[in-house]
Coordinates of C-alpha atoms and ligand atoms in Angstrom, one line a residue:
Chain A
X814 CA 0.0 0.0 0.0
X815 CA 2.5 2.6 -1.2
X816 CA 0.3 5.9 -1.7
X817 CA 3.2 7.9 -1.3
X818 CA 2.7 10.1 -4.4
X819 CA -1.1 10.8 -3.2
X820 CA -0.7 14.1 -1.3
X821 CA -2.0 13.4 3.0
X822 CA -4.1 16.8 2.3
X823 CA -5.1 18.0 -1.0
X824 CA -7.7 21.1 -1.6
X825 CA -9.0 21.6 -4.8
X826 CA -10.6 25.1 -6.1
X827 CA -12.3 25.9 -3.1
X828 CA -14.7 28.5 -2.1
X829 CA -16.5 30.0 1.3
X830 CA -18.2 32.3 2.0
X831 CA -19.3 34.3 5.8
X832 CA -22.1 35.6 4.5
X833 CA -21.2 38.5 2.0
X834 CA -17.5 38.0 2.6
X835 CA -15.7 35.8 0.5
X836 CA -13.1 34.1 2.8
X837 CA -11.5 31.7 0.8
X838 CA -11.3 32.3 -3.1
X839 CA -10.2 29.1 -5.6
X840 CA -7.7 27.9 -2.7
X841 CA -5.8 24.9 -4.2
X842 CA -3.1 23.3 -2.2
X843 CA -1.7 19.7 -1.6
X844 CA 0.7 18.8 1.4
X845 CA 2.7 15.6 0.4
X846 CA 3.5 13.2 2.8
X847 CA 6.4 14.3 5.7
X848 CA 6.1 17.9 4.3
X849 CA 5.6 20.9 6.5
X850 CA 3.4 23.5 5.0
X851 CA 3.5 27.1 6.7
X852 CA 1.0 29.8 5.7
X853 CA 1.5 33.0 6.7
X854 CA -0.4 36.3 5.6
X855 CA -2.0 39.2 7.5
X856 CA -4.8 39.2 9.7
X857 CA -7.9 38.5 8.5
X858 CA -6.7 36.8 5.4
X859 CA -8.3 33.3 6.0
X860 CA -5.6 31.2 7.3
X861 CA -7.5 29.7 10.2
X862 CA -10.6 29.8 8.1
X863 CA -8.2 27.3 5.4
X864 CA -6.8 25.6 8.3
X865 CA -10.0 24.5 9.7
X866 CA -11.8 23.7 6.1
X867 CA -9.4 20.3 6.6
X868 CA -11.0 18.6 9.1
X869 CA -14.4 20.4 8.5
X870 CA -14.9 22.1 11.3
X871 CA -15.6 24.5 8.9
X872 CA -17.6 23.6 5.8
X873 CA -16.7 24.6 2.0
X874 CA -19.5 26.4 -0.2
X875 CA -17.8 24.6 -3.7
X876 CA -14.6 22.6 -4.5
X877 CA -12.8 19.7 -2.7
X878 CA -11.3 18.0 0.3
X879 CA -9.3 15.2 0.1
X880 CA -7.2 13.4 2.8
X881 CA -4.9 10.8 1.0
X882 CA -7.5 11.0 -2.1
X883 CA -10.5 10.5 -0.5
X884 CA -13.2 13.5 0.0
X885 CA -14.0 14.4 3.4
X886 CA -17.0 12.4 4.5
X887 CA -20.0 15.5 5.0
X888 CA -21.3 14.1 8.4
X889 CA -21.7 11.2 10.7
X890 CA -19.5 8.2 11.8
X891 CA -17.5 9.0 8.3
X892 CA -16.5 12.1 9.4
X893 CA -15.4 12.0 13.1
X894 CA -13.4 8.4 11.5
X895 CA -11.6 11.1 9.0
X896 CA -11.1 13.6 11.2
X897 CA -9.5 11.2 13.4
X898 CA -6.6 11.5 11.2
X899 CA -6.2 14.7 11.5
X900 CA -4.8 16.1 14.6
X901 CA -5.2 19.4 15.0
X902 CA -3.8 22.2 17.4
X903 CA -5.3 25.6 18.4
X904 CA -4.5 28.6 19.6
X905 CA -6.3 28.7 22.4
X906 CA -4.9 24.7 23.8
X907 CA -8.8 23.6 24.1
X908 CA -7.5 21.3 26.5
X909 CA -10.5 19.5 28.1
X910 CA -11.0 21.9 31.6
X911 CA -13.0 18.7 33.3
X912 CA -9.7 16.3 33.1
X913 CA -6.4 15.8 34.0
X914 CA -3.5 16.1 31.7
X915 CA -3.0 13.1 31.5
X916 CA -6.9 11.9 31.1
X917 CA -7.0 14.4 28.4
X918 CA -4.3 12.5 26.7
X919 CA -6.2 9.2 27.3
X920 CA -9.6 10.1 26.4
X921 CA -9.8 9.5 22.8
X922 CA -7.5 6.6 22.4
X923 CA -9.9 4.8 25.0
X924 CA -13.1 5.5 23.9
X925 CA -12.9 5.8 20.6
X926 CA -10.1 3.5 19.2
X927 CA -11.1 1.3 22.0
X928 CA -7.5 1.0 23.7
X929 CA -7.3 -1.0 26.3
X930 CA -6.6 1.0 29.4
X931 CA -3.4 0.1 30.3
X932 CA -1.6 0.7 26.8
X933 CA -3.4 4.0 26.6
X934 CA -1.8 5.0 29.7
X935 CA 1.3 3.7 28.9
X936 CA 1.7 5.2 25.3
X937 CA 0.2 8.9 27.0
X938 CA 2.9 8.7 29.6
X939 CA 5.7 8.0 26.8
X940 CA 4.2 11.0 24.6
X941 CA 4.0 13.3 27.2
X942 CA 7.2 12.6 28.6
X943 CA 8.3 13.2 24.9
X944 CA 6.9 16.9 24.8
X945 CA 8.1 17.5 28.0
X946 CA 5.4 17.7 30.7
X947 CA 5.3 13.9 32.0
X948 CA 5.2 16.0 35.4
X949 CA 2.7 17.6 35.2
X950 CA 0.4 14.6 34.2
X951 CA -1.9 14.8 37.3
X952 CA -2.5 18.3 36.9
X953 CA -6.0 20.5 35.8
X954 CA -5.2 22.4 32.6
X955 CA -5.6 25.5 34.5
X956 CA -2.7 24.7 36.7
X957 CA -0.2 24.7 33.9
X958 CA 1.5 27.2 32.1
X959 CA 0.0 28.0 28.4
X960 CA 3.2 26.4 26.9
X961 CA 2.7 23.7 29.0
X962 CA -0.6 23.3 27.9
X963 CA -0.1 23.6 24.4
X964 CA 2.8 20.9 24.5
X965 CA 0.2 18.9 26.2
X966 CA -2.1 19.5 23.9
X967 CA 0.2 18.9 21.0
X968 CA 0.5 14.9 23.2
X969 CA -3.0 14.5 23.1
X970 CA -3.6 15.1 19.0
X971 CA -0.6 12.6 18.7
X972 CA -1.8 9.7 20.8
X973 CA -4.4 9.2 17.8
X974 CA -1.7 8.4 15.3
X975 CA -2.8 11.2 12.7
X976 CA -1.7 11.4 9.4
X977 CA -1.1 14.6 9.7
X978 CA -1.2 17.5 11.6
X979 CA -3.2 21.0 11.4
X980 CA -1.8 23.6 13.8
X981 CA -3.6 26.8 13.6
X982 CA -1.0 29.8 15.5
X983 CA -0.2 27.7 17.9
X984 CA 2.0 29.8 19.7
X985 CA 0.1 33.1 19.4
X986 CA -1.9 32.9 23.1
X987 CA 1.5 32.4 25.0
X988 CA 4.0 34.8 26.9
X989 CA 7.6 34.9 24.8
X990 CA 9.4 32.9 27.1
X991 CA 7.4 29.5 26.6
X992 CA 6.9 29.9 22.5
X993 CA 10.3 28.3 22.1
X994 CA 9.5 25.3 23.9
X995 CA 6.4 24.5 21.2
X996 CA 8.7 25.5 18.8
X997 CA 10.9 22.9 19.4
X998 CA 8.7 20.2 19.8
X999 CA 7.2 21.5 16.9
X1000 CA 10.5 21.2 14.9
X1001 CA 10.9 17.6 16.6
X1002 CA 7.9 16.1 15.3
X1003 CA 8.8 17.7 11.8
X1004 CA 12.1 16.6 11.7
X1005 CA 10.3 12.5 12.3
X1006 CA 8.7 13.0 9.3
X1007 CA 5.4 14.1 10.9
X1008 CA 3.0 16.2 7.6
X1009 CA 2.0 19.0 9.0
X1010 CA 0.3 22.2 7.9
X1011 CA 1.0 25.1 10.3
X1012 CA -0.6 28.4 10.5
X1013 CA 2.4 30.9 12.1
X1014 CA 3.7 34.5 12.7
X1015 CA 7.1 33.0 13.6
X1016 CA 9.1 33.4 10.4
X1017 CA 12.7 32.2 11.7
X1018 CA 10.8 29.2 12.9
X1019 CA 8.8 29.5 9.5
X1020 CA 12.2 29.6 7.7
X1021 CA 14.2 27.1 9.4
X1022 CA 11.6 23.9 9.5
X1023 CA 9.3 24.8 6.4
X1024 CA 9.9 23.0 3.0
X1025 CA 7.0 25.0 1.6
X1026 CA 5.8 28.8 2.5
X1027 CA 2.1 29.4 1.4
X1028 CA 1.4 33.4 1.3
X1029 CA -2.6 34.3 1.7
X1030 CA -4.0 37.5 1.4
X1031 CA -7.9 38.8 1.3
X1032 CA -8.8 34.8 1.2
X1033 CA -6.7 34.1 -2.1
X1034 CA -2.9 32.3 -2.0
X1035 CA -1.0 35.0 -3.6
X1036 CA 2.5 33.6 -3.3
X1037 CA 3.7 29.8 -3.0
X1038 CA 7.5 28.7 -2.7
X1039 CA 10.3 27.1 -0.8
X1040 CA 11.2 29.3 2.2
X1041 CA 14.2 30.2 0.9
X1042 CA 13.0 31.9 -1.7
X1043 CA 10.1 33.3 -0.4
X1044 CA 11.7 35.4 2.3
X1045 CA 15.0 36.3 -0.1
X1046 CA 12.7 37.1 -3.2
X1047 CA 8.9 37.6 -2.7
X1048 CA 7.4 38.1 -5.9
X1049 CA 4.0 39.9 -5.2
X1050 CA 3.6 43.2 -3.7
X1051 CA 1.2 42.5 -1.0
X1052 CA 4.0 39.8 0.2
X1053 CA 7.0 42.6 0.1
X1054 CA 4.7 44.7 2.4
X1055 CA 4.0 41.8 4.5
X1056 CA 7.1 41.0 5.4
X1057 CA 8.3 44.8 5.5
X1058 CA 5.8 45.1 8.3
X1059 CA 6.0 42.1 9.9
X1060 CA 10.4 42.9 10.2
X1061 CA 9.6 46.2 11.5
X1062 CA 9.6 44.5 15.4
Chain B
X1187 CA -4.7 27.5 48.6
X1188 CA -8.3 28.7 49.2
X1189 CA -10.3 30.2 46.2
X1190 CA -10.5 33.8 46.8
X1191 CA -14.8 34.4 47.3
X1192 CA -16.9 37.2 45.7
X1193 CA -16.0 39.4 48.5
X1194 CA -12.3 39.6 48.4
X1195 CA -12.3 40.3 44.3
X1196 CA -15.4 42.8 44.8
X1197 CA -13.7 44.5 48.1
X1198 CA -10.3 45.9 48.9
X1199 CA -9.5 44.3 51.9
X1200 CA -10.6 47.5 54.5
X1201 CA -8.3 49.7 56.3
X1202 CA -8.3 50.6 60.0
X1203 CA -10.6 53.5 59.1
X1204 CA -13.1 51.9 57.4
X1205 CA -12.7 49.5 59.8
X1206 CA -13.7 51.0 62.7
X1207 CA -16.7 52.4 60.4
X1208 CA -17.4 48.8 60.3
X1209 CA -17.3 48.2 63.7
X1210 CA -19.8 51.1 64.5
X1211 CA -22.2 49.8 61.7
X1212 CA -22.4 46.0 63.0
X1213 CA -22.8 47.0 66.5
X1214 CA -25.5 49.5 66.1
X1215 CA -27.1 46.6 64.0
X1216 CA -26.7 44.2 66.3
X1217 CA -28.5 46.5 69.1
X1218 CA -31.3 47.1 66.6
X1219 CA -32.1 43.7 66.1
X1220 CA -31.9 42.7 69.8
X1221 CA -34.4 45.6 70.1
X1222 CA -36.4 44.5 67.8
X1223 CA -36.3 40.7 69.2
X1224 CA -37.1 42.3 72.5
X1225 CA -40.3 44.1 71.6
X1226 CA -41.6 40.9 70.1
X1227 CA -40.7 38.6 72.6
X1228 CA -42.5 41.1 75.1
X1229 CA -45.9 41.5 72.3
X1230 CA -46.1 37.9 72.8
X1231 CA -45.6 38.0 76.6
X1232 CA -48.4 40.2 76.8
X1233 CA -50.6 38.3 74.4
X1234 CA -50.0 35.3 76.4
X1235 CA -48.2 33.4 73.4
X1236 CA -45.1 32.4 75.8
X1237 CA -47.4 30.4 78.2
X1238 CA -46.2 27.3 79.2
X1239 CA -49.4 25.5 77.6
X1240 CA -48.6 26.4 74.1
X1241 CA -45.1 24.9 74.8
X1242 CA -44.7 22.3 77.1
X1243 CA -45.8 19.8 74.4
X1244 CA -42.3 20.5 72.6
X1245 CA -40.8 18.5 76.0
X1246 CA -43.0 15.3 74.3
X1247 CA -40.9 12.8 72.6
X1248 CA -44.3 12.0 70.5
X1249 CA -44.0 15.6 69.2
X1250 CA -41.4 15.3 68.1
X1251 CA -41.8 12.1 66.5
X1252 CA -44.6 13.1 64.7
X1253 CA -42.7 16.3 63.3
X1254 CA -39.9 13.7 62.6
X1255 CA -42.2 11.6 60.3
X1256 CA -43.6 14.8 59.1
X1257 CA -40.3 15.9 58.4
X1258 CA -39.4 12.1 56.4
X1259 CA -42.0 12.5 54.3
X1260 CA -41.5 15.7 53.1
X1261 CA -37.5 14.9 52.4
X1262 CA -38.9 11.6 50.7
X1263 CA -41.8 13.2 48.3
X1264 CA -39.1 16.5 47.6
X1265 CA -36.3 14.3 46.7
X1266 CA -38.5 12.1 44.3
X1267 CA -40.2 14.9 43.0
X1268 CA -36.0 16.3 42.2
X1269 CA -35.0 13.3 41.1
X1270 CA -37.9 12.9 38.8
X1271 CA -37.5 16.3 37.7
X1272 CA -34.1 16.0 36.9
X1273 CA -34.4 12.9 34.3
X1274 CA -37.4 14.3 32.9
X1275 CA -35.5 18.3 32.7
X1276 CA -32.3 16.3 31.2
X1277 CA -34.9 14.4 28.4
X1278 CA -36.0 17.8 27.6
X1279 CA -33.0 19.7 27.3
X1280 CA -31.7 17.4 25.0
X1281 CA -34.8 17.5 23.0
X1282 CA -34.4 21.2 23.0
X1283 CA -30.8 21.3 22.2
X1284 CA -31.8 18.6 19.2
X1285 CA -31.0 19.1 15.3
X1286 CA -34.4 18.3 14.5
X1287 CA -36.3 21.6 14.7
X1288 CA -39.7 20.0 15.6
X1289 CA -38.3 18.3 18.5
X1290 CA -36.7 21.6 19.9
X1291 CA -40.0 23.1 19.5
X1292 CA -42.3 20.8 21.4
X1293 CA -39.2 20.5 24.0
X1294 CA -39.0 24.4 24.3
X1295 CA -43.4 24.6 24.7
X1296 CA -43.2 21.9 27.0
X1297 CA -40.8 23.9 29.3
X1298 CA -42.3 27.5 28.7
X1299 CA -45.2 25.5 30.0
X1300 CA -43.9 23.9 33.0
X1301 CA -42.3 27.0 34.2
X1302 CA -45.1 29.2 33.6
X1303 CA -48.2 27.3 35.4
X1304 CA -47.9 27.7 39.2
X1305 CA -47.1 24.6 40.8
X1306 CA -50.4 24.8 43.0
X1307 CA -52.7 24.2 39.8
X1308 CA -50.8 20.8 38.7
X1309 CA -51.6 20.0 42.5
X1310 CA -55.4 20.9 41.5
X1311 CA -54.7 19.0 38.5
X1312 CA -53.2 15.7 40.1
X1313 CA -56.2 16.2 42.8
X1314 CA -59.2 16.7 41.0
X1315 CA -59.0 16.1 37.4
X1316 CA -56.7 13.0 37.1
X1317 CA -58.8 11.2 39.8
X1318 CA -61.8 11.5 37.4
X1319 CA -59.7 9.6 34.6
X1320 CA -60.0 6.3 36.8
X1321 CA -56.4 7.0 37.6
X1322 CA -56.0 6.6 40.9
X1323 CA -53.0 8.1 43.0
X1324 CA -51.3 7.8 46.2
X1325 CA -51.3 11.1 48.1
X1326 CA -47.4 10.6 48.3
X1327 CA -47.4 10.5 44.2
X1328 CA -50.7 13.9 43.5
X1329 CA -47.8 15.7 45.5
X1330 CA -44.9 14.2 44.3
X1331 CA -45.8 14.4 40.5
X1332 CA -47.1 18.0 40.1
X1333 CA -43.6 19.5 42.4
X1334 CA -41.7 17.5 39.8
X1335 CA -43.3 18.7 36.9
X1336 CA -43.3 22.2 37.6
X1337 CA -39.4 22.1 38.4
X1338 CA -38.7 19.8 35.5
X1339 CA -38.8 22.7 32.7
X1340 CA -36.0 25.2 35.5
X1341 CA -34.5 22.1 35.3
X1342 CA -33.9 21.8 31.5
X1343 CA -33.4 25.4 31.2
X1344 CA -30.5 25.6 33.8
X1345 CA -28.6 22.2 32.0
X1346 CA -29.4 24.0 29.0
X1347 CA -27.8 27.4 29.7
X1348 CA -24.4 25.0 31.5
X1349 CA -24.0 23.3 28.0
X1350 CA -23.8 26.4 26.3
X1351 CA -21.8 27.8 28.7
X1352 CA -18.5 25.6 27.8
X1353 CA -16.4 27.4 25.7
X1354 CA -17.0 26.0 21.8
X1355 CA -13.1 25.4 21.8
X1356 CA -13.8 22.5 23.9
X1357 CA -16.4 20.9 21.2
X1358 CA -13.8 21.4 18.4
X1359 CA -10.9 19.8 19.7
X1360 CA -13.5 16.6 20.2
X1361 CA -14.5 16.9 17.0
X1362 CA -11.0 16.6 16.0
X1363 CA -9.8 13.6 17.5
X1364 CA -12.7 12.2 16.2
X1365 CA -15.7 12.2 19.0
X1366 CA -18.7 11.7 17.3
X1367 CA -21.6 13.8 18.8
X1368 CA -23.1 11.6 21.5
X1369 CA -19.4 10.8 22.8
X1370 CA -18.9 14.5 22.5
X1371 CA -21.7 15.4 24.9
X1372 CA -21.4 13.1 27.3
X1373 CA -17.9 13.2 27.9
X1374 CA -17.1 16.1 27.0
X1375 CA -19.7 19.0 27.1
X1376 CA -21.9 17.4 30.2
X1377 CA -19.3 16.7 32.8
X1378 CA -18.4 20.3 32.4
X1379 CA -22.4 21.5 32.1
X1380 CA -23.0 20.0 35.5
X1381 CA -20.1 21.7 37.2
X1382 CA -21.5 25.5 36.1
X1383 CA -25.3 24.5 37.2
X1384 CA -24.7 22.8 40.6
X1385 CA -25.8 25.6 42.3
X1386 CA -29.1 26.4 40.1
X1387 CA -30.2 22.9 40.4
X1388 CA -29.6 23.0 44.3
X1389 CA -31.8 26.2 44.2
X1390 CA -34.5 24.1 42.6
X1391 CA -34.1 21.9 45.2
X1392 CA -34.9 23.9 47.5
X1393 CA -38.1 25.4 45.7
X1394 CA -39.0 21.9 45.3
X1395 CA -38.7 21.4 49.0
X1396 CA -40.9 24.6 49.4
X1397 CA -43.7 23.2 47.4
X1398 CA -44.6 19.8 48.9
X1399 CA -45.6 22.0 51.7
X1400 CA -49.1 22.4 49.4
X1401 CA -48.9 18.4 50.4
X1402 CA -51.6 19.5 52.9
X1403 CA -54.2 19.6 50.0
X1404 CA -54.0 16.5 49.0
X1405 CA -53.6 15.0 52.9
X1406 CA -50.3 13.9 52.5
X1407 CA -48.7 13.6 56.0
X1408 CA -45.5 15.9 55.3
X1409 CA -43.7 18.2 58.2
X1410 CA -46.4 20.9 57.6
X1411 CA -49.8 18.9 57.4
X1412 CA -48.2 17.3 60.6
X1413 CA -47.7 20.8 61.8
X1414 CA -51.5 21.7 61.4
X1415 CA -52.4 19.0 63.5
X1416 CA -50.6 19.7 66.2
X1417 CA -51.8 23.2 66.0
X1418 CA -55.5 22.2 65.9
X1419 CA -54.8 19.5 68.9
X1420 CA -53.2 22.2 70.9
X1421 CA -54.6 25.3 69.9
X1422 CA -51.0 26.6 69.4
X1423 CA -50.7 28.0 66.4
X1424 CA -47.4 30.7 66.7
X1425 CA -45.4 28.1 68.8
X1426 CA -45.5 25.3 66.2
X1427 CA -44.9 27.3 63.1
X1428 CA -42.0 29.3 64.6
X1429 CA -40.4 25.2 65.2
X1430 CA -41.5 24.4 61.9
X1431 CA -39.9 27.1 60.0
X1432 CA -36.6 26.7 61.8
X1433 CA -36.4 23.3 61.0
X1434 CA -37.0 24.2 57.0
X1435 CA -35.0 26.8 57.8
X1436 CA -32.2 24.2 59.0
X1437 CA -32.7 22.0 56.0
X1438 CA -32.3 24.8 53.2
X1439 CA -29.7 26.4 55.2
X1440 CA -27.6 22.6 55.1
X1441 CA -28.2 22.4 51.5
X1442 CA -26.6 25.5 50.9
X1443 CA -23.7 24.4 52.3
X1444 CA -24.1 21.3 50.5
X1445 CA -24.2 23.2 47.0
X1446 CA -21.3 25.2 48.0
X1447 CA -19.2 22.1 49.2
X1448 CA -20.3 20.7 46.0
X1449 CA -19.7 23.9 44.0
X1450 CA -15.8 23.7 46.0
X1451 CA -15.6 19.8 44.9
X1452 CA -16.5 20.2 41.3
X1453 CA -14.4 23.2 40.6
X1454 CA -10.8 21.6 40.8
X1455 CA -11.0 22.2 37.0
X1456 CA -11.4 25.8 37.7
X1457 CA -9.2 26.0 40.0
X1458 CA -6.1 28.2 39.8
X1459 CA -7.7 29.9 36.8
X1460 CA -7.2 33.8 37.7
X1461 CA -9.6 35.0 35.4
Ligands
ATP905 N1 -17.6 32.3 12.0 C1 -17.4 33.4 11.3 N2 -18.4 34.2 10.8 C2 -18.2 35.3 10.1 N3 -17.0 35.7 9.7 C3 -15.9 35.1 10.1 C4 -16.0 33.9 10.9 N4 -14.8 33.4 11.2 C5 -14.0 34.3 10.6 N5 -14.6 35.3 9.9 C6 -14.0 36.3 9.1 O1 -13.4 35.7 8.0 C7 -12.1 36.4 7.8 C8 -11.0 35.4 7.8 O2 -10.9 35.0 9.2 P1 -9.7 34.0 9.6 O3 -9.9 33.8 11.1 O4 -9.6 32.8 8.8 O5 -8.4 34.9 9.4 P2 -6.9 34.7 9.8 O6 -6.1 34.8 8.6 O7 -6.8 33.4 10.6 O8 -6.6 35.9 10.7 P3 -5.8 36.0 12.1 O9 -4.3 36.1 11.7 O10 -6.3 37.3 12.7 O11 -6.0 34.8 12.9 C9 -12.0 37.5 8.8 O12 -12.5 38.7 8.2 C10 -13.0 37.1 9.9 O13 -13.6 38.2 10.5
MG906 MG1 -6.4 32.9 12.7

C-alpha cells in the first residue's frame, strides 16, 4: 500500500463564503506526505478559516477536500473516522478543563479507538514525557503554564496516530518565554517525518523547518514557494509589504 | 490555597478607618435587632403566646416524632419529585438542544409550560381532574408528581444554559480527534455542564422542597400537614410554626452548604484559573 505520491491533504478550487464576505477564493493546495506546510499572511486573510476547512470544522461552499484522495466524508460516523486522522492544534490549547492532563491525553485513544486501558496509559505517559510535561500529568489544565498546555495538547492530538497534523497559530496565546519550547517540539515532530500544515507568525521558525511557504491574502494564495526563496525574493507586492511590516519589530 | 470568594475580588480588603466604620455599623445593627427581638418577645408576653401551655408539648418525645415523620415524608416526596425532575429536565433539554427543529420546539413549549403554570394548579390537577380519569393516586405520588413537573422545565433550562456555557473550543478539539456527537456530549460537554449549574439545580431543590408544603391539599402527612395537626390539637398555632420554619429553615440552610461544598468539589478544573 505505497500511496506515497497521493498528497495526505489536497484542496481543490475551493470556495467559502461568511455571508457577503468571501473568505477563501479558488484555494488549491496539496501537502505531500512528511512535508511541512507554513502559511503566513496578514490578519484577516483566511488562514484559520483554510486551516480548519481540513478537518471540516468549517464547511466549504464549492470545491474539494481530500485526505490521502478521499473527499471528506459530510457528516456522521465518516466524518469523526476522517477527522481522526487529523490532529489538530489551536491557539487557544482547548485542553479539556473537566480532566487531568493526562486523562485528556487518554480520552480519545480509549473510547474511541477502543485501547485498552493500560496501553493508553502507557503510550500517554511516553508522549508526554516526549513533549516534556510527564510531570505535570496529574494536573488541571488551568494549573499549567500555556506552553505547557499547548505541549500537552500537542501529546493529546498525537496519541491518535494522525496522518497529519493541522496547527492553527499555535504559539500566538502564549508569553515569549514559553513559544520556544512549542517550537521545538514542533521542529521535533517535523524533523520524524510528521506532515504538517501550520498556521504561524514566527518566520525564523517558518524559515528554518518549512519545505514550503504558502502566502494568503484577502482569502486568495497569492505567493507559494520554498522558504528560501520566499523570504529572499517575494514576488508579489502585498508579500513585500508583509514582510516589510511584519520585520519592522 | 483557598479560592478567593466574591468578597475579596469585589472588596479591597478595608483599612483601619473603614474599619472602625465597620465596627460602629455591626454594632448599632446588632443593638437594633436585639431591640427589635425584644419588643416581640414582650408582644407575645403580653398576648399570652409564651405560656407554658402552648409549649410544654415541645418536651414530648411523641411531638417530636410526629414532626420527625412529618419531616421524612417531606424529604422523601421532595427528593423524588428532584430526582424525577431532573431525568425528565435532562430528556428535555436534550430535545431542546436537538437538530431536528420540531423536537426543539415541542421541547421548548413543553418547558415554557412547566415553568409558567404555578405549581399549585398541577396540585389541583393531580387532585381533582386525574382522579376523574380512573387514575388513581397515592397522596405521596398527587404531591410528588405535580412539584416535579413544575421544576422539571427550570431544570432543563439551567442544563441548558451550563451546555452552552463551555467554551465552543472544547467541542472542536473533540471533533477533531474524532468524538462523534453523542461521545462529545457526554464526555465532553456534560461533565463540564453539571459543574456550572450545581448551584441552580440546588436552588430548585430547595423550591421543590418549598412546594410539597401544598402536600396539605392533597392530605399527604408531610412536616407541615403534621404541623396543622398539632396546631389544631393544641390550639398553638405561633409556637409550632416558629419550630417548623426553623427546622425548614435548618434543611435549606444545610443544602446550601451542600451546593457550596459541592460547588468547591466540582471546581478543581477551575481551579487556579485567575480569570
Ligand atoms: N464564524 C465566522 N463568521 C463570520 N465571519 C468570520 C467567521 N470566522 C472568521 N470570519 C471572518 O473571516 C475572515 C478570515 O478569518 P480568519 O480567522 O480565517 O483569518 P486569519 O487569517 O486566521 O486571521 P488572524 O491572523 O487574525 O487569525 C475575517 O475577516 C473574519 O472576520
Ligand atoms: Mg487565525
Amino acid at each position: 500500500m505505497t500511496e506515497s505520491n497521493v498528497p495526505v491533504i489536497e484542496l481543490r478550487h475551493v470556495d467559502k463564503h461568511f455571508g457577503t464576505l468571501h473568505v477563501l477564493k479558488d484555494i488549491s493546495l496539496s501537502v505531500n506526505r512528511g512535508e511541512v506546510v507554513v502559511i503566513i499572511g496578514p490578519s484577516g486573510s483566511g488562514k484559520s478559516t483554510l486551516c480548519r476547512t481540513v478537518n471540516r470544522l468549517e464547511t466549504i461552499d464549492s470545491g474539494e477536500i481530500l485526505i490521502e484522495g478521499v473527499p471528506i466524508p459530510p457528516e456522521g460516523k465518516k466524518l469523526a473516522a476522517m477527522r481522526r486522522q487529523i490532529g489538530m492544534v489551536f491557539q487557544s490549547f482547548n485542553l479539556f478543563a473537566h480532566m487531568t492532563i493526562l486523562e485528556n491525553v487518554v480520552a480519545a485513544p480509549r473510547s474511541i479507538l477502543k485501547q485498552n486501558k493500560k496501553d493508553a496509559r502507557a503510550e500517554a505517559l511516553r508522549l508526554l514525557e516526549r513533549v516534556g510535561v510527564a510531570d505535570q500529568k496529574d494536573k488541571v489544565p488551568a494549573q499549567l503554564s500555556g506552553g505547557q498546555q499547548q505541549r500537552a495538547a500537542i501529546a493529546r492530538a498525537l496519541a491518535m496516530h494522525p496522518k497529519a497534523m493541522l496547527f492553527d497559530e499555535p504559539t500566538s496565546a502564549l508569553d515569549p518565554e514559553m513559544i520556544g519550547e512549542v517550537l521545538s517540539v514542533m521542529t521535533e515532530l517535523a524533523g520524524e517525518g510528521m506532515t504538517m500544515l501550520i498556521v504561524t507568525h514566527e518566520m525564523n521558525f517558518a524559515r528554518r523547518v518549512a519545505d514550503r511557504v504558502i502566502f494568503m491574502d484577502g482569502g486568495a494564495i497569492v505567493e507559494e514557494n520554498t522558504p528560501e526563496e520566499f523570504f529572499a525574493h517575494p514576488q508579489s507586492q502585498r508579500a513585500k509589504d508583509f514582510l516589510s511590516s511584519i520585520s519592522e519589530h | 490555597m483557598k479560592n478567593p470568594s466574591i468578597r475579596d475580588i469585589l472588596y479591597e480588603p478595608p483599612g483601619p478607618k473603614a474599619r472602625r466604620r465597620i465596627g460602629i455599623t455591626t454594632a448599632a445593627a446588632l443593638l437594633l435587632i436585639a431591640g427589635l427581638i425584644y419588643l416581640i418577645i414582650r408582644q407575645f408576653a403580653e398576648n399570652g403566646q409564651l405560656d407554658a401551655r402552648y409549649w410544654s408539648f415541645f418536651g414530648r418525645a411523641t411531638t417530636w416524632r410526629f414532626l420527625g415523620e412529618g419531616l421524612l415524608s417531606t424529604v422523601e416526596a421532595a427528593l423524588t419529585g428532584a430526582l424525577i425532575a431532573f431525568a425528565v429536565g435532562f430528556v428535555l433539554m436534550r430535545g431542546r438542544l436537538n437538530r431536528f427543529a420540531v423536537i426543539r420546539f415541542v421541547s421548548a413549549a413543553i418547558i415554557e409550560f412547566t415553568r409558567g403554570v404555578p405549581t399549585l394548579l398541577f396540585i389541583y390537577l393531580f387532585f381533582l381532574v386525574v382522579p376523574q380519569t380512573g387514575w388513581e393516586l397515592s397522596s405521596f405520588w398527587k404531591i410528588t408528581l405535580p412539584c416535579a413537573i413544575s421544576a422539571c422545565g427550570v431544570v432543563a433550562e439551567a442544563l441548558r444554559s451550563g451546555v452552552n456555557a463551555v467554551p465552543k473550543g472544547q467541542r472542536e478539539a473533540a471533533l477533531s480527534l474524532g468524538f462523534g456527537e453523542i461521545r462529545l456530549f457526554y464526555q465532553i460537554l456534560f461533565p463540564q455542564a453539571i459543574r456550572f449549574v450545581i448551584p441552580s439545580l440546588i436552588a430548585e431543590l430547595v423550591i421543590v422542597l418549598k412546594d410539597t408544603t401544598f402536600a396539605s391539599v392533597v392530605s399527604y402527612a408531610d412536616l407541615m400537614q403534621n404541623a396543622k395537626v398539632l396546631i389544631s390539637n393544641y390550639d398553638a398555632m405561633l409556637s409550632v410554626y416558629l419550630v417548623v420554619a426553623v427546622i425548614y429553615i435548618l434543611i435549606n440552610y444545610l443544602l446550601n452548604k451542600l451546593s457550596e461544598y459541592l460547588a468547591r468539589r466540582m471546581n478543581r478544573g477551575a481551579e487556579g484559573r485567575t480569570s
